[in-house]
PDB file of C-alpha atoms and ligand atoms in Angstrom:
ATOM      1  CA  MET A1440      63.549  63.724 172.731  1.00  0.00           C
ATOM      2  CA  ALA A1441      64.354  64.535 169.111  1.00  0.00           C
ATOM      3  CA  LEU A1442      66.849  67.327 168.388  1.00  0.00           C
ATOM      4  CA  LEU A1443      64.291  69.210 166.301  1.00  0.00           C
ATOM      5  CA  GLU A1444      60.531  68.817 166.438  1.00  0.00           C
ATOM      6  CA  THR A1445      57.847  70.749 164.657  1.00  0.00           C
ATOM      7  CA  HIS A1446      54.240  70.448 165.731  1.00  0.00           C
ATOM      8  CA  GLY A1447      51.488  71.551 163.380  1.00  0.00           C
ATOM      9  CA  LEU A1448      53.856  74.039 161.785  1.00  0.00           C
ATOM     10  CA  THR A1449      51.923  76.206 159.352  1.00  0.00           C
ATOM     11  CA  LYS A1450      52.715  79.270 157.250  1.00  0.00           C
ATOM     12  CA  SER A1451      50.183  81.114 155.131  1.00  0.00           C
ATOM     13  CA  PHE A1452      50.921  83.898 152.698  1.00  0.00           C
ATOM     14  CA  GLY A1453      47.504  85.485 152.271  1.00  0.00           C
ATOM     15  CA  GLY A1454      45.298  82.674 151.039  1.00  0.00           C
ATOM     16  CA  LEU A1455      48.202  80.390 150.127  1.00  0.00           C
ATOM     17  CA  VAL A1456      49.181  77.791 152.720  1.00  0.00           C
ATOM     18  CA  ALA A1457      52.889  77.343 151.931  1.00  0.00           C
ATOM     19  CA  VAL A1458      53.599  75.050 154.912  1.00  0.00           C
ATOM     20  CA  ASP A1459      50.577  73.089 156.077  1.00  0.00           C
ATOM     21  CA  ASP A1460      50.414  71.485 159.528  1.00  0.00           C
ATOM     22  CA  VAL A1461      53.860  69.852 159.391  1.00  0.00           C
ATOM     23  CA  ASP A1462      54.935  67.497 162.194  1.00  0.00           C
ATOM     24  CA  LEU A1463      58.563  66.595 161.756  1.00  0.00           C
ATOM     25  CA  GLU A1464      61.127  65.076 164.115  1.00  0.00           C
ATOM     26  CA  ILE A1465      64.834  64.898 163.504  1.00  0.00           C
ATOM     27  CA  GLU A1466      66.946  62.799 165.854  1.00  0.00           C
ATOM     28  CA  ARG A1467      70.446  63.838 166.790  1.00  0.00           C
ATOM     29  CA  GLY A1468      72.929  62.531 164.230  1.00  0.00           C
ATOM     30  CA  GLU A1469      70.333  61.930 161.519  1.00  0.00           C
ATOM     31  CA  SER A1470      70.505  63.249 157.970  1.00  0.00           C
ATOM     32  CA  VAL A1471      67.051  64.075 156.695  1.00  0.00           C
ATOM     33  CA  ALA A1472      66.283  65.258 153.161  1.00  0.00           C
ATOM     34  CA  VAL A1473      63.166  67.296 152.469  1.00  0.00           C
ATOM     35  CA  ILE A1474      62.128  66.921 148.861  1.00  0.00           C
ATOM     36  CA  GLY A1475      59.128  67.948 146.795  1.00  0.00           C
ATOM     37  CA  PRO A1476      58.141  69.720 143.595  1.00  0.00           C
ATOM     38  CA  ASN A1477      58.818  73.436 143.018  1.00  0.00           C
ATOM     39  CA  GLY A1478      56.720  75.547 145.351  1.00  0.00           C
ATOM     40  CA  ALA A1479      56.116  72.658 147.790  1.00  0.00           C
ATOM     41  CA  GLY A1480      57.164  74.807 150.748  1.00  0.00           C
ATOM     42  CA  LYS A1481      60.664  73.461 151.379  1.00  0.00           C
ATOM     43  CA  SER A1482      62.460  76.809 151.601  1.00  0.00           C
ATOM     44  CA  THR A1483      59.610  78.270 153.616  1.00  0.00           C
ATOM     45  CA  PHE A1484      59.956  75.383 156.073  1.00  0.00           C
ATOM     46  CA  ILE A1485      63.665  76.173 156.510  1.00  0.00           C
ATOM     47  CA  ASN A1486      62.876  79.873 156.913  1.00  0.00           C
ATOM     48  CA  LEU A1487      60.419  79.008 159.687  1.00  0.00           C
ATOM     49  CA  VAL A1488      62.929  76.826 161.559  1.00  0.00           C
ATOM     50  CA  THR A1489      65.650  79.504 161.316  1.00  0.00           C
ATOM     51  CA  ARG A1490      63.064  82.087 162.413  1.00  0.00           C
ATOM     52  CA  MET A1491      63.521  84.209 159.294  1.00  0.00           C
ATOM     53  CA  LEU A1492      59.740  83.926 158.975  1.00  0.00           C
ATOM     54  CA  ASP A1493      57.038  83.894 161.658  1.00  0.00           C
ATOM     55  CA  ALA A1494      54.803  80.849 161.615  1.00  0.00           C
ATOM     56  CA  THR A1495      51.064  81.315 161.264  1.00  0.00           C
ATOM     57  CA  ALA A1496      50.471  78.395 163.646  1.00  0.00           C
ATOM     58  CA  GLY A1497      52.302  75.547 165.323  1.00  0.00           C
ATOM     59  CA  ASP A1498      55.458  75.152 167.361  1.00  0.00           C
ATOM     60  CA  ILE A1499      59.160  74.459 166.803  1.00  0.00           C
ATOM     61  CA  GLU A1500      61.181  72.767 169.526  1.00  0.00           C
ATOM     62  CA  PHE A1501      64.953  72.506 169.535  1.00  0.00           C
ATOM     63  CA  LYS A1502      66.610  70.416 172.276  1.00  0.00           C
ATOM     64  CA  GLY A1503      63.219  70.188 173.937  1.00  0.00           C
ATOM     65  CA  GLU A1504      62.544  73.908 174.143  1.00  0.00           C
ATOM     66  CA  SER A1505      60.313  76.045 172.004  1.00  0.00           C
ATOM     67  CA  ILE A1506      62.230  78.388 169.721  1.00  0.00           C
ATOM     68  CA  ALA A1507      59.048  79.622 168.044  1.00  0.00           C
ATOM     69  CA  SER A1508      59.402  83.165 169.327  1.00  0.00           C
ATOM     70  CA  ASP A1509      63.200  83.448 169.215  1.00  0.00           C
ATOM     71  CA  ASP A1510      65.073  85.924 167.047  1.00  0.00           C
ATOM     72  CA  PRO A1511      67.146  84.420 164.221  1.00  0.00           C
ATOM     73  CA  HIS A1512      70.425  85.121 166.077  1.00  0.00           C
ATOM     74  CA  GLU A1513      69.170  83.369 169.206  1.00  0.00           C
ATOM     75  CA  VAL A1514      68.434  80.283 167.152  1.00  0.00           C
ATOM     76  CA  VAL A1515      72.002  80.365 165.768  1.00  0.00           C
ATOM     77  CA  GLN A1516      73.381  80.664 169.292  1.00  0.00           C
ATOM     78  CA  LYS A1517      71.350  77.663 170.389  1.00  0.00           C
ATOM     79  CA  GLY A1518      72.956  75.566 167.658  1.00  0.00           C
ATOM     80  CA  VAL A1519      70.925  75.880 164.458  1.00  0.00           C
ATOM     81  CA  SER A1520      72.824  77.059 161.402  1.00  0.00           C
ATOM     82  CA  ARG A1521      71.959  77.457 157.781  1.00  0.00           C
ATOM     83  CA  SER A1522      74.254  77.272 154.804  1.00  0.00           C
ATOM     84  CA  PHE A1523      73.512  80.535 153.041  1.00  0.00           C
ATOM     85  CA  GLN A1524      74.067  81.404 149.445  1.00  0.00           C
ATOM     86  CA  THR A1525      77.095  83.448 148.289  1.00  0.00           C
ATOM     87  CA  ALA A1526      75.606  86.605 149.831  1.00  0.00           C
ATOM     88  CA  SER A1527      76.900  85.562 153.248  1.00  0.00           C
ATOM     89  CA  ILE A1528      80.535  85.957 152.135  1.00  0.00           C
ATOM     90  CA  PHE A1529      82.291  89.313 152.585  1.00  0.00           C
ATOM     91  CA  PRO A1530      84.106  89.405 149.213  1.00  0.00           C
ATOM     92  CA  GLU A1531      86.809  91.910 150.183  1.00  0.00           C
ATOM     93  CA  LEU A1532      87.854  90.087 153.352  1.00  0.00           C
ATOM     94  CA  SER A1533      90.142  87.106 153.573  1.00  0.00           C
ATOM     95  CA  VAL A1534      88.910  83.564 153.969  1.00  0.00           C
ATOM     96  CA  GLU A1535      90.092  83.585 157.585  1.00  0.00           C
ATOM     97  CA  GLU A1536      88.399  86.900 158.393  1.00  0.00           C
ATOM     98  CA  ASN A1537      85.142  85.590 156.949  1.00  0.00           C
ATOM     99  CA  ALA A1538      85.293  82.535 159.199  1.00  0.00           C
ATOM    100  CA  GLN A1539      86.218  84.637 162.257  1.00  0.00           C
ATOM    101  CA  ILE A1540      83.357  87.061 161.707  1.00  0.00           C
ATOM    102  CA  ALA A1541      80.919  84.158 161.495  1.00  0.00           C
ATOM    103  CA  ALA A1542      82.338  82.605 164.664  1.00  0.00           C
ATOM    104  CA  LEU A1543      82.275  85.959 166.462  1.00  0.00           C
ATOM    105  CA  ALA A1544      78.713  86.682 165.386  1.00  0.00           C
ATOM    106  CA  ALA A1545      77.625  83.342 166.799  1.00  0.00           C
ATOM    107  CA  GLU A1546      79.595  83.885 170.003  1.00  0.00           C
ATOM    108  CA  HIS A1547      78.347  87.398 170.616  1.00  0.00           C
ATOM    109  CA  GLY A1548      75.804  87.394 173.383  1.00  0.00           C
ATOM    110  CA  SER A1549      76.083  83.668 173.868  1.00  0.00           C
ATOM    111  CA  PHE A1550      78.794  83.834 176.488  1.00  0.00           C
ATOM    112  CA  ARG A1551      76.569  82.178 179.034  1.00  0.00           C
ATOM    113  CA  PHE A1552      75.965  79.152 176.840  1.00  0.00           C
ATOM    114  CA  ASN A1553      79.586  78.685 175.928  1.00  0.00           C
ATOM    115  CA  PHE A1554      81.250  79.755 179.135  1.00  0.00           C
ATOM    116  CA  LEU A1555      82.869  76.404 179.810  1.00  0.00           C
ATOM    117  CA  ARG A1556      83.717  75.677 176.221  1.00  0.00           C
ATOM    118  CA  HIS A1557      85.487  78.954 175.502  1.00  0.00           C
ATOM    119  CA  ARG A1558      86.921  80.510 178.641  1.00  0.00           C
ATOM    120  CA  ASP A1559      88.950  82.933 176.578  1.00  0.00           C
ATOM    121  CA  ASN A1560      86.329  84.372 174.303  1.00  0.00           C
ATOM    122  CA  TYR A1561      88.455  85.721 171.486  1.00  0.00           C
ATOM    123  CA  GLY A1562      90.800  82.738 171.523  1.00  0.00           C
ATOM    124  CA  GLY A1563      87.668  80.633 171.206  1.00  0.00           C
ATOM    125  CA  VAL A1564      86.652  82.512 168.090  1.00  0.00           C
ATOM    126  CA  GLU A1565      90.070  82.059 166.498  1.00  0.00           C
ATOM    127  CA  ARG A1566      90.132  78.380 167.315  1.00  0.00           C
ATOM    128  CA  LEU A1567      86.627  77.825 166.016  1.00  0.00           C
ATOM    129  CA  ALA A1568      87.443  79.684 162.790  1.00  0.00           C
ATOM    130  CA  SER A1569      90.606  77.609 162.213  1.00  0.00           C
ATOM    131  CA  ARG A1570      88.871  74.349 163.016  1.00  0.00           C
ATOM    132  CA  THR A1571      86.105  75.240 160.589  1.00  0.00           C
ATOM    133  CA  LEU A1572      88.489  76.196 157.788  1.00  0.00           C
ATOM    134  CA  ASP A1573      90.357  72.963 158.390  1.00  0.00           C
ATOM    135  CA  ALA A1574      87.101  70.989 158.179  1.00  0.00           C
ATOM    136  CA  VAL A1575      86.206  72.523 154.809  1.00  0.00           C
ATOM    137  CA  ASP A1576      89.797  72.258 153.474  1.00  0.00           C
ATOM    138  CA  LEU A1577      90.454  75.983 153.265  1.00  0.00           C
ATOM    139  CA  LEU A1578      93.166  76.357 155.880  1.00  0.00           C
ATOM    140  CA  ASP A1579      95.870  76.772 153.218  1.00  0.00           C
ATOM    141  CA  GLN A1580      93.826  79.502 151.493  1.00  0.00           C
ATOM    142  CA  ARG A1581      93.069  81.396 154.703  1.00  0.00           C
ATOM    143  CA  GLY A1582      94.943  84.518 153.567  1.00  0.00           C
ATOM    144  CA  VAL A1583      93.245  84.655 150.155  1.00  0.00           C
ATOM    145  CA  THR A1584      90.693  87.410 149.528  1.00  0.00           C
ATOM    146  CA  ALA A1585      87.313  85.664 149.356  1.00  0.00           C
ATOM    147  CA  GLU A1586      86.326  87.145 145.988  1.00  0.00           C
ATOM    148  CA  ASP A1587      89.453  85.634 144.409  1.00  0.00           C
ATOM    149  CA  LEU A1588      88.471  82.084 145.309  1.00  0.00           C
ATOM    150  CA  PRO A1589      87.309  79.769 142.530  1.00  0.00           C
ATOM    151  CA  TYR A1590      83.565  78.939 142.553  1.00  0.00           C
ATOM    152  CA  GLY A1591      83.889  75.579 144.296  1.00  0.00           C
ATOM    153  CA  ASP A1592      86.023  77.090 147.079  1.00  0.00           C
ATOM    154  CA  LYS A1593      83.489  79.901 147.557  1.00  0.00           C
ATOM    155  CA  ARG A1594      80.801  77.311 148.124  1.00  0.00           C
ATOM    156  CA  ARG A1595      83.086  75.587 150.617  1.00  0.00           C
ATOM    157  CA  LEU A1596      83.606  78.894 152.402  1.00  0.00           C
ATOM    158  CA  GLU A1597      79.818  79.321 152.648  1.00  0.00           C
ATOM    159  CA  LEU A1598      79.635  75.967 154.334  1.00  0.00           C
ATOM    160  CA  GLY A1599      82.551  76.991 156.575  1.00  0.00           C
ATOM    161  CA  ILE A1600      80.706  80.180 157.566  1.00  0.00           C
ATOM    162  CA  ALA A1601      77.653  78.106 158.479  1.00  0.00           C
ATOM    163  CA  LEU A1602      79.829  75.770 160.548  1.00  0.00           C
ATOM    164  CA  ALA A1603      81.733  78.540 162.327  1.00  0.00           C
ATOM    165  CA  SER A1604      78.918  78.886 164.880  1.00  0.00           C
ATOM    166  CA  ASP A1605      79.635  75.265 165.906  1.00  0.00           C
ATOM    167  CA  PRO A1606      76.052  74.155 165.195  1.00  0.00           C
ATOM    168  CA  ASP A1607      74.298  70.945 166.225  1.00  0.00           C
ATOM    169  CA  LEU A1608      71.848  71.187 163.336  1.00  0.00           C
ATOM    170  CA  LEU A1609      72.870  72.301 159.859  1.00  0.00           C
ATOM    171  CA  LEU A1610      70.156  73.265 157.385  1.00  0.00           C
ATOM    172  CA  MET A1611      71.067  73.327 153.713  1.00  0.00           C
ATOM    173  CA  ASP A1612      68.813  74.623 150.934  1.00  0.00           C
ATOM    174  CA  GLU A1613      69.931  73.170 147.591  1.00  0.00           C
ATOM    175  CA  PRO A1614      73.663  73.220 148.354  1.00  0.00           C
ATOM    176  CA  THR A1615      74.588  71.759 144.971  1.00  0.00           C
ATOM    177  CA  ALA A1616      72.430  74.047 142.808  1.00  0.00           C
ATOM    178  CA  GLY A1617      74.442  75.340 139.866  1.00  0.00           C
ATOM    179  CA  MET A1618      77.302  72.914 140.425  1.00  0.00           C
ATOM    180  CA  SER A1619      78.947  70.641 137.892  1.00  0.00           C
ATOM    181  CA  PRO A1620      78.717  66.883 138.547  1.00  0.00           C
ATOM    182  CA  GLU A1621      82.293  66.995 139.858  1.00  0.00           C
ATOM    183  CA  GLU A1622      81.634  69.886 142.230  1.00  0.00           C
ATOM    184  CA  THR A1623      78.458  68.140 143.379  1.00  0.00           C
ATOM    185  CA  ALA A1624      80.381  64.945 144.179  1.00  0.00           C
ATOM    186  CA  ASP A1625      83.007  66.973 146.069  1.00  0.00           C
ATOM    187  CA  THR A1626      80.283  68.744 148.041  1.00  0.00           C
ATOM    188  CA  VAL A1627      78.653  65.444 149.009  1.00  0.00           C
ATOM    189  CA  ASP A1628      82.025  64.140 150.222  1.00  0.00           C
ATOM    190  CA  LEU A1629      82.629  67.346 152.144  1.00  0.00           C
ATOM    191  CA  VAL A1630      79.203  67.290 153.798  1.00  0.00           C
ATOM    192  CA  GLU A1631      79.705  63.649 154.821  1.00  0.00           C
ATOM    193  CA  ARG A1632      83.117  64.453 156.251  1.00  0.00           C
ATOM    194  CA  VAL A1633      82.132  67.544 158.250  1.00  0.00           C
ATOM    195  CA  LYS A1634      79.064  65.713 159.504  1.00  0.00           C
ATOM    196  CA  ALA A1635      81.276  63.004 160.963  1.00  0.00           C
ATOM    197  CA  GLU A1636      83.982  65.379 162.218  1.00  0.00           C
ATOM    198  CA  MET A1637      81.662  67.906 163.823  1.00  0.00           C
ATOM    199  CA  GLY A1638      78.930  65.512 164.927  1.00  0.00           C
ATOM    200  CA  LEU A1639      76.257  67.298 162.919  1.00  0.00           C
ATOM    201  CA  THR A1640      72.607  66.605 162.363  1.00  0.00           C
ATOM    202  CA  ILE A1641      71.557  67.572 158.854  1.00  0.00           C
ATOM    203  CA  LEU A1642      68.376  68.787 157.219  1.00  0.00           C
ATOM    204  CA  LEU A1643      68.896  69.003 153.485  1.00  0.00           C
ATOM    205  CA  VAL A1644      66.585  70.429 150.838  1.00  0.00           C
ATOM    206  CA  GLU A1645      67.701  69.138 147.485  1.00  0.00           C
ATOM    207  CA  HIS A1646      66.368  68.426 143.998  1.00  0.00           C
ATOM    208  CA  ASP A1647      69.294  66.249 142.901  1.00  0.00           C
ATOM    209  CA  MET A1648      68.126  62.752 143.861  1.00  0.00           C
ATOM    210  CA  GLU A1649      71.635  61.341 143.654  1.00  0.00           C
ATOM    211  CA  VAL A1650      72.711  63.781 146.360  1.00  0.00           C
ATOM    212  CA  VAL A1651      69.607  62.933 148.398  1.00  0.00           C
ATOM    213  CA  PHE A1652      70.343  59.216 148.166  1.00  0.00           C
ATOM    214  CA  ASP A1653      73.998  59.724 149.077  1.00  0.00           C
ATOM    215  CA  VAL A1654      73.377  61.959 152.081  1.00  0.00           C
ATOM    216  CA  ALA A1655      69.956  61.138 153.558  1.00  0.00           C
ATOM    217  CA  ASP A1656      69.074  58.438 156.081  1.00  0.00           C
ATOM    218  CA  ARG A1657      65.435  59.454 155.762  1.00  0.00           C
ATOM    219  CA  ILE A1658      63.374  61.423 153.258  1.00  0.00           C
ATOM    220  CA  VAL A1659      60.364  63.628 153.940  1.00  0.00           C
ATOM    221  CA  VAL A1660      58.247  64.550 150.919  1.00  0.00           C
ATOM    222  CA  LEU A1661      56.366  67.840 150.888  1.00  0.00           C
ATOM    223  CA  HIS A1662      53.597  68.548 148.422  1.00  0.00           C
ATOM    224  CA  ARG A1663      51.603  71.785 148.567  1.00  0.00           C
ATOM    225  CA  GLY A1664      53.015  72.417 152.030  1.00  0.00           C
ATOM    226  CA  ALA A1665      52.013  69.079 153.557  1.00  0.00           C
ATOM    227  CA  VAL A1666      54.003  65.920 154.269  1.00  0.00           C
ATOM    228  CA  ILE A1667      52.728  63.265 151.864  1.00  0.00           C
ATOM    229  CA  ALA A1668      55.342  60.585 152.482  1.00  0.00           C
ATOM    230  CA  GLU A1669      58.239  59.864 154.806  1.00  0.00           C
ATOM    231  CA  GLY A1670      60.664  56.988 155.150  1.00  0.00           C
ATOM    232  CA  SER A1671      63.839  55.396 153.875  1.00  0.00           C
ATOM    233  CA  PRO A1672      65.050  56.555 150.449  1.00  0.00           C
ATOM    234  CA  GLU A1673      64.029  53.219 148.963  1.00  0.00           C
ATOM    235  CA  ALA A1674      60.525  53.299 150.452  1.00  0.00           C
ATOM    236  CA  VAL A1675      59.887  56.871 149.386  1.00  0.00           C
ATOM    237  CA  GLN A1676      61.125  56.293 145.850  1.00  0.00           C
ATOM    238  CA  GLY A1677      58.582  53.537 145.322  1.00  0.00           C
ATOM    239  CA  ASP A1678      55.662  55.438 146.885  1.00  0.00           C
ATOM    240  CA  PRO A1679      52.855  56.012 144.353  1.00  0.00           C
ATOM    241  CA  ASP A1680      51.767  59.280 146.043  1.00  0.00           C
ATOM    242  CA  VAL A1681      55.268  60.642 145.575  1.00  0.00           C
ATOM    243  CA  GLN A1682      55.376  59.675 141.925  1.00  0.00           C
ATOM    244  CA  GLU A1683      51.963  61.262 141.454  1.00  0.00           C
ATOM    245  CA  ALA A1684      53.111  64.509 143.137  1.00  0.00           C
ATOM    246  CA  TYR A1685      56.154  64.762 140.908  1.00  0.00           C
ATOM    247  CA  LEU A1686      54.350  63.876 137.708  1.00  0.00           C
ATOM    248  CA  GLY A1687      51.419  66.148 138.570  1.00  0.00           C
ATOM    249  CA  GLY A1688      48.986  63.416 137.637  1.00  0.00           C
ATOM    250  CA  VAL A1689      50.318  63.153 134.090  1.00  0.00           C
ATOM    251  CA  GLU A1690      51.151  59.690 132.807  1.00  0.00           C
ATOM    252  CA  ALA A1691      54.876  59.445 132.098  1.00  0.00           C
TER     253      ALA A1691
HETATM  254  N1  ATP B2807      57.471  85.696 150.944  1.00  0.00           N
HETATM  255  C1  ATP B2807      56.501  85.092 150.259  1.00  0.00           C
HETATM  256  N2  ATP B2807      55.348  85.718 149.984  1.00  0.00           N
HETATM  257  C2  ATP B2807      54.352  85.111 149.316  1.00  0.00           C
HETATM  258  N3  ATP B2807      54.421  83.837 148.883  1.00  0.00           N
HETATM  259  C3  ATP B2807      55.544  83.159 149.104  1.00  0.00           C
HETATM  260  C4  ATP B2807      56.654  83.727 149.811  1.00  0.00           C
HETATM  261  N4  ATP B2807      57.638  82.804 149.909  1.00  0.00           N
HETATM  262  C5  ATP B2807      57.175  81.706 149.289  1.00  0.00           C
HETATM  263  N5  ATP B2807      55.923  81.902 148.820  1.00  0.00           N
HETATM  264  C6  ATP B2807      55.093  80.910 148.120  1.00  0.00           C
HETATM  265  O1  ATP B2807      54.992  79.779 148.978  1.00  0.00           O
HETATM  266  C7  ATP B2807      55.050  78.569 148.223  1.00  0.00           C
HETATM  267  C8  ATP B2807      56.220  77.734 148.698  1.00  0.00           C
HETATM  268  O2  ATP B2807      57.410  78.352 148.314  1.00  0.00           O
HETATM  269  P1  ATP B2807      58.843  77.786 148.673  1.00  0.00           P
HETATM  270  O3  ATP B2807      59.843  78.763 148.206  1.00  0.00           O
HETATM  271  O4  ATP B2807      58.868  77.415 150.117  1.00  0.00           O
HETATM  272  O5  ATP B2807      58.888  76.460 147.822  1.00  0.00           O
HETATM  273  P2  ATP B2807      60.090  75.445 147.550  1.00  0.00           P
HETATM  274  O6  ATP B2807      59.569  74.089 147.890  1.00  0.00           O
HETATM  275  O7  ATP B2807      61.313  75.906 148.242  1.00  0.00           O
HETATM  276  O8  ATP B2807      60.254  75.544 145.974  1.00  0.00           O
HETATM  277  P3  ATP B2807      61.589  75.416 145.052  1.00  0.00           P
HETATM  278  O9  ATP B2807      61.819  73.950 144.901  1.00  0.00           O
HETATM  279  O10 ATP B2807      61.174  76.036 143.770  1.00  0.00           O
HETATM  280  O11 ATP B2807      62.704  76.145 145.739  1.00  0.00           O
HETATM  281  C9  ATP B2807      55.154  78.992 146.755  1.00  0.00           C
HETATM  282  O12 ATP B2807      53.874  78.982 146.198  1.00  0.00           O
HETATM  283  C10 ATP B2807      55.720  80.400 146.844  1.00  0.00           C
HETATM  284  O13 ATP B2807      55.320  81.158 145.730  1.00  0.00           O
HETATM  285 MG1   MG B2808      63.189  76.531 147.616  1.00  0.00          MG
END
């Protein structure tokens, strides 16, 4: 059984089919990149998996169970997390408080799932928050007010917040957007490291092909909502359908 499976997943906005009959499987431990031109349906796909949007048709299974009618917080509690944009940070709180709130939010109501892992509920939250800050290299800055962090550290805190729920599957939508080449390289290193340390499975949406090649074991190409190619980075790069989708039929 794959960790995540979608079956015929479809989302229409009025007459526009943003995600079109997508069957996707992600095995535990894999890093999968979803790529495709602007408007291909990548963010919509992530929003369907995290249950921020209702699908028009199809099913989503996580650990073998349908999550297609779950609330977003239930999906987080089951182990799916998404690296949000800066909006997820509470600017006036410290780095540590931000991580603790994220861990607490994930823990809340999930006592039954985590009963054996965290006997002492609040201690569990504190431990999870510290472990997460350690993983993203922010333990030394834990007392700093979040808004005073430099840009790169803020992005690291966002990742830390996403990891504070101790997810199995981490979804990232363009994590290096707006970053300098140096910050991008640091982010790739960080993602690789937390993946290994926390045993994560990763679904990455990314335009920067260098990042995709560094992180992904497998690439899925979306075009107008549908999967048009899938395979190793090398295979996908050489696929004529993919080149056609990106060039829009125009000779380069
Ligand atoms: N809430 C919405 N209401 C109506 N149409 C939407 C909505 N969200 C997305 N769309 C449309 O669905 C299509 C897919 O959008 P989506 O944001 O998923 O693309 P994307 O692949 O993430 O693009 P980008 O690379 O630019 O981020 C686009 O045509 C977009 O305009
Ligand atoms: Mg998008």
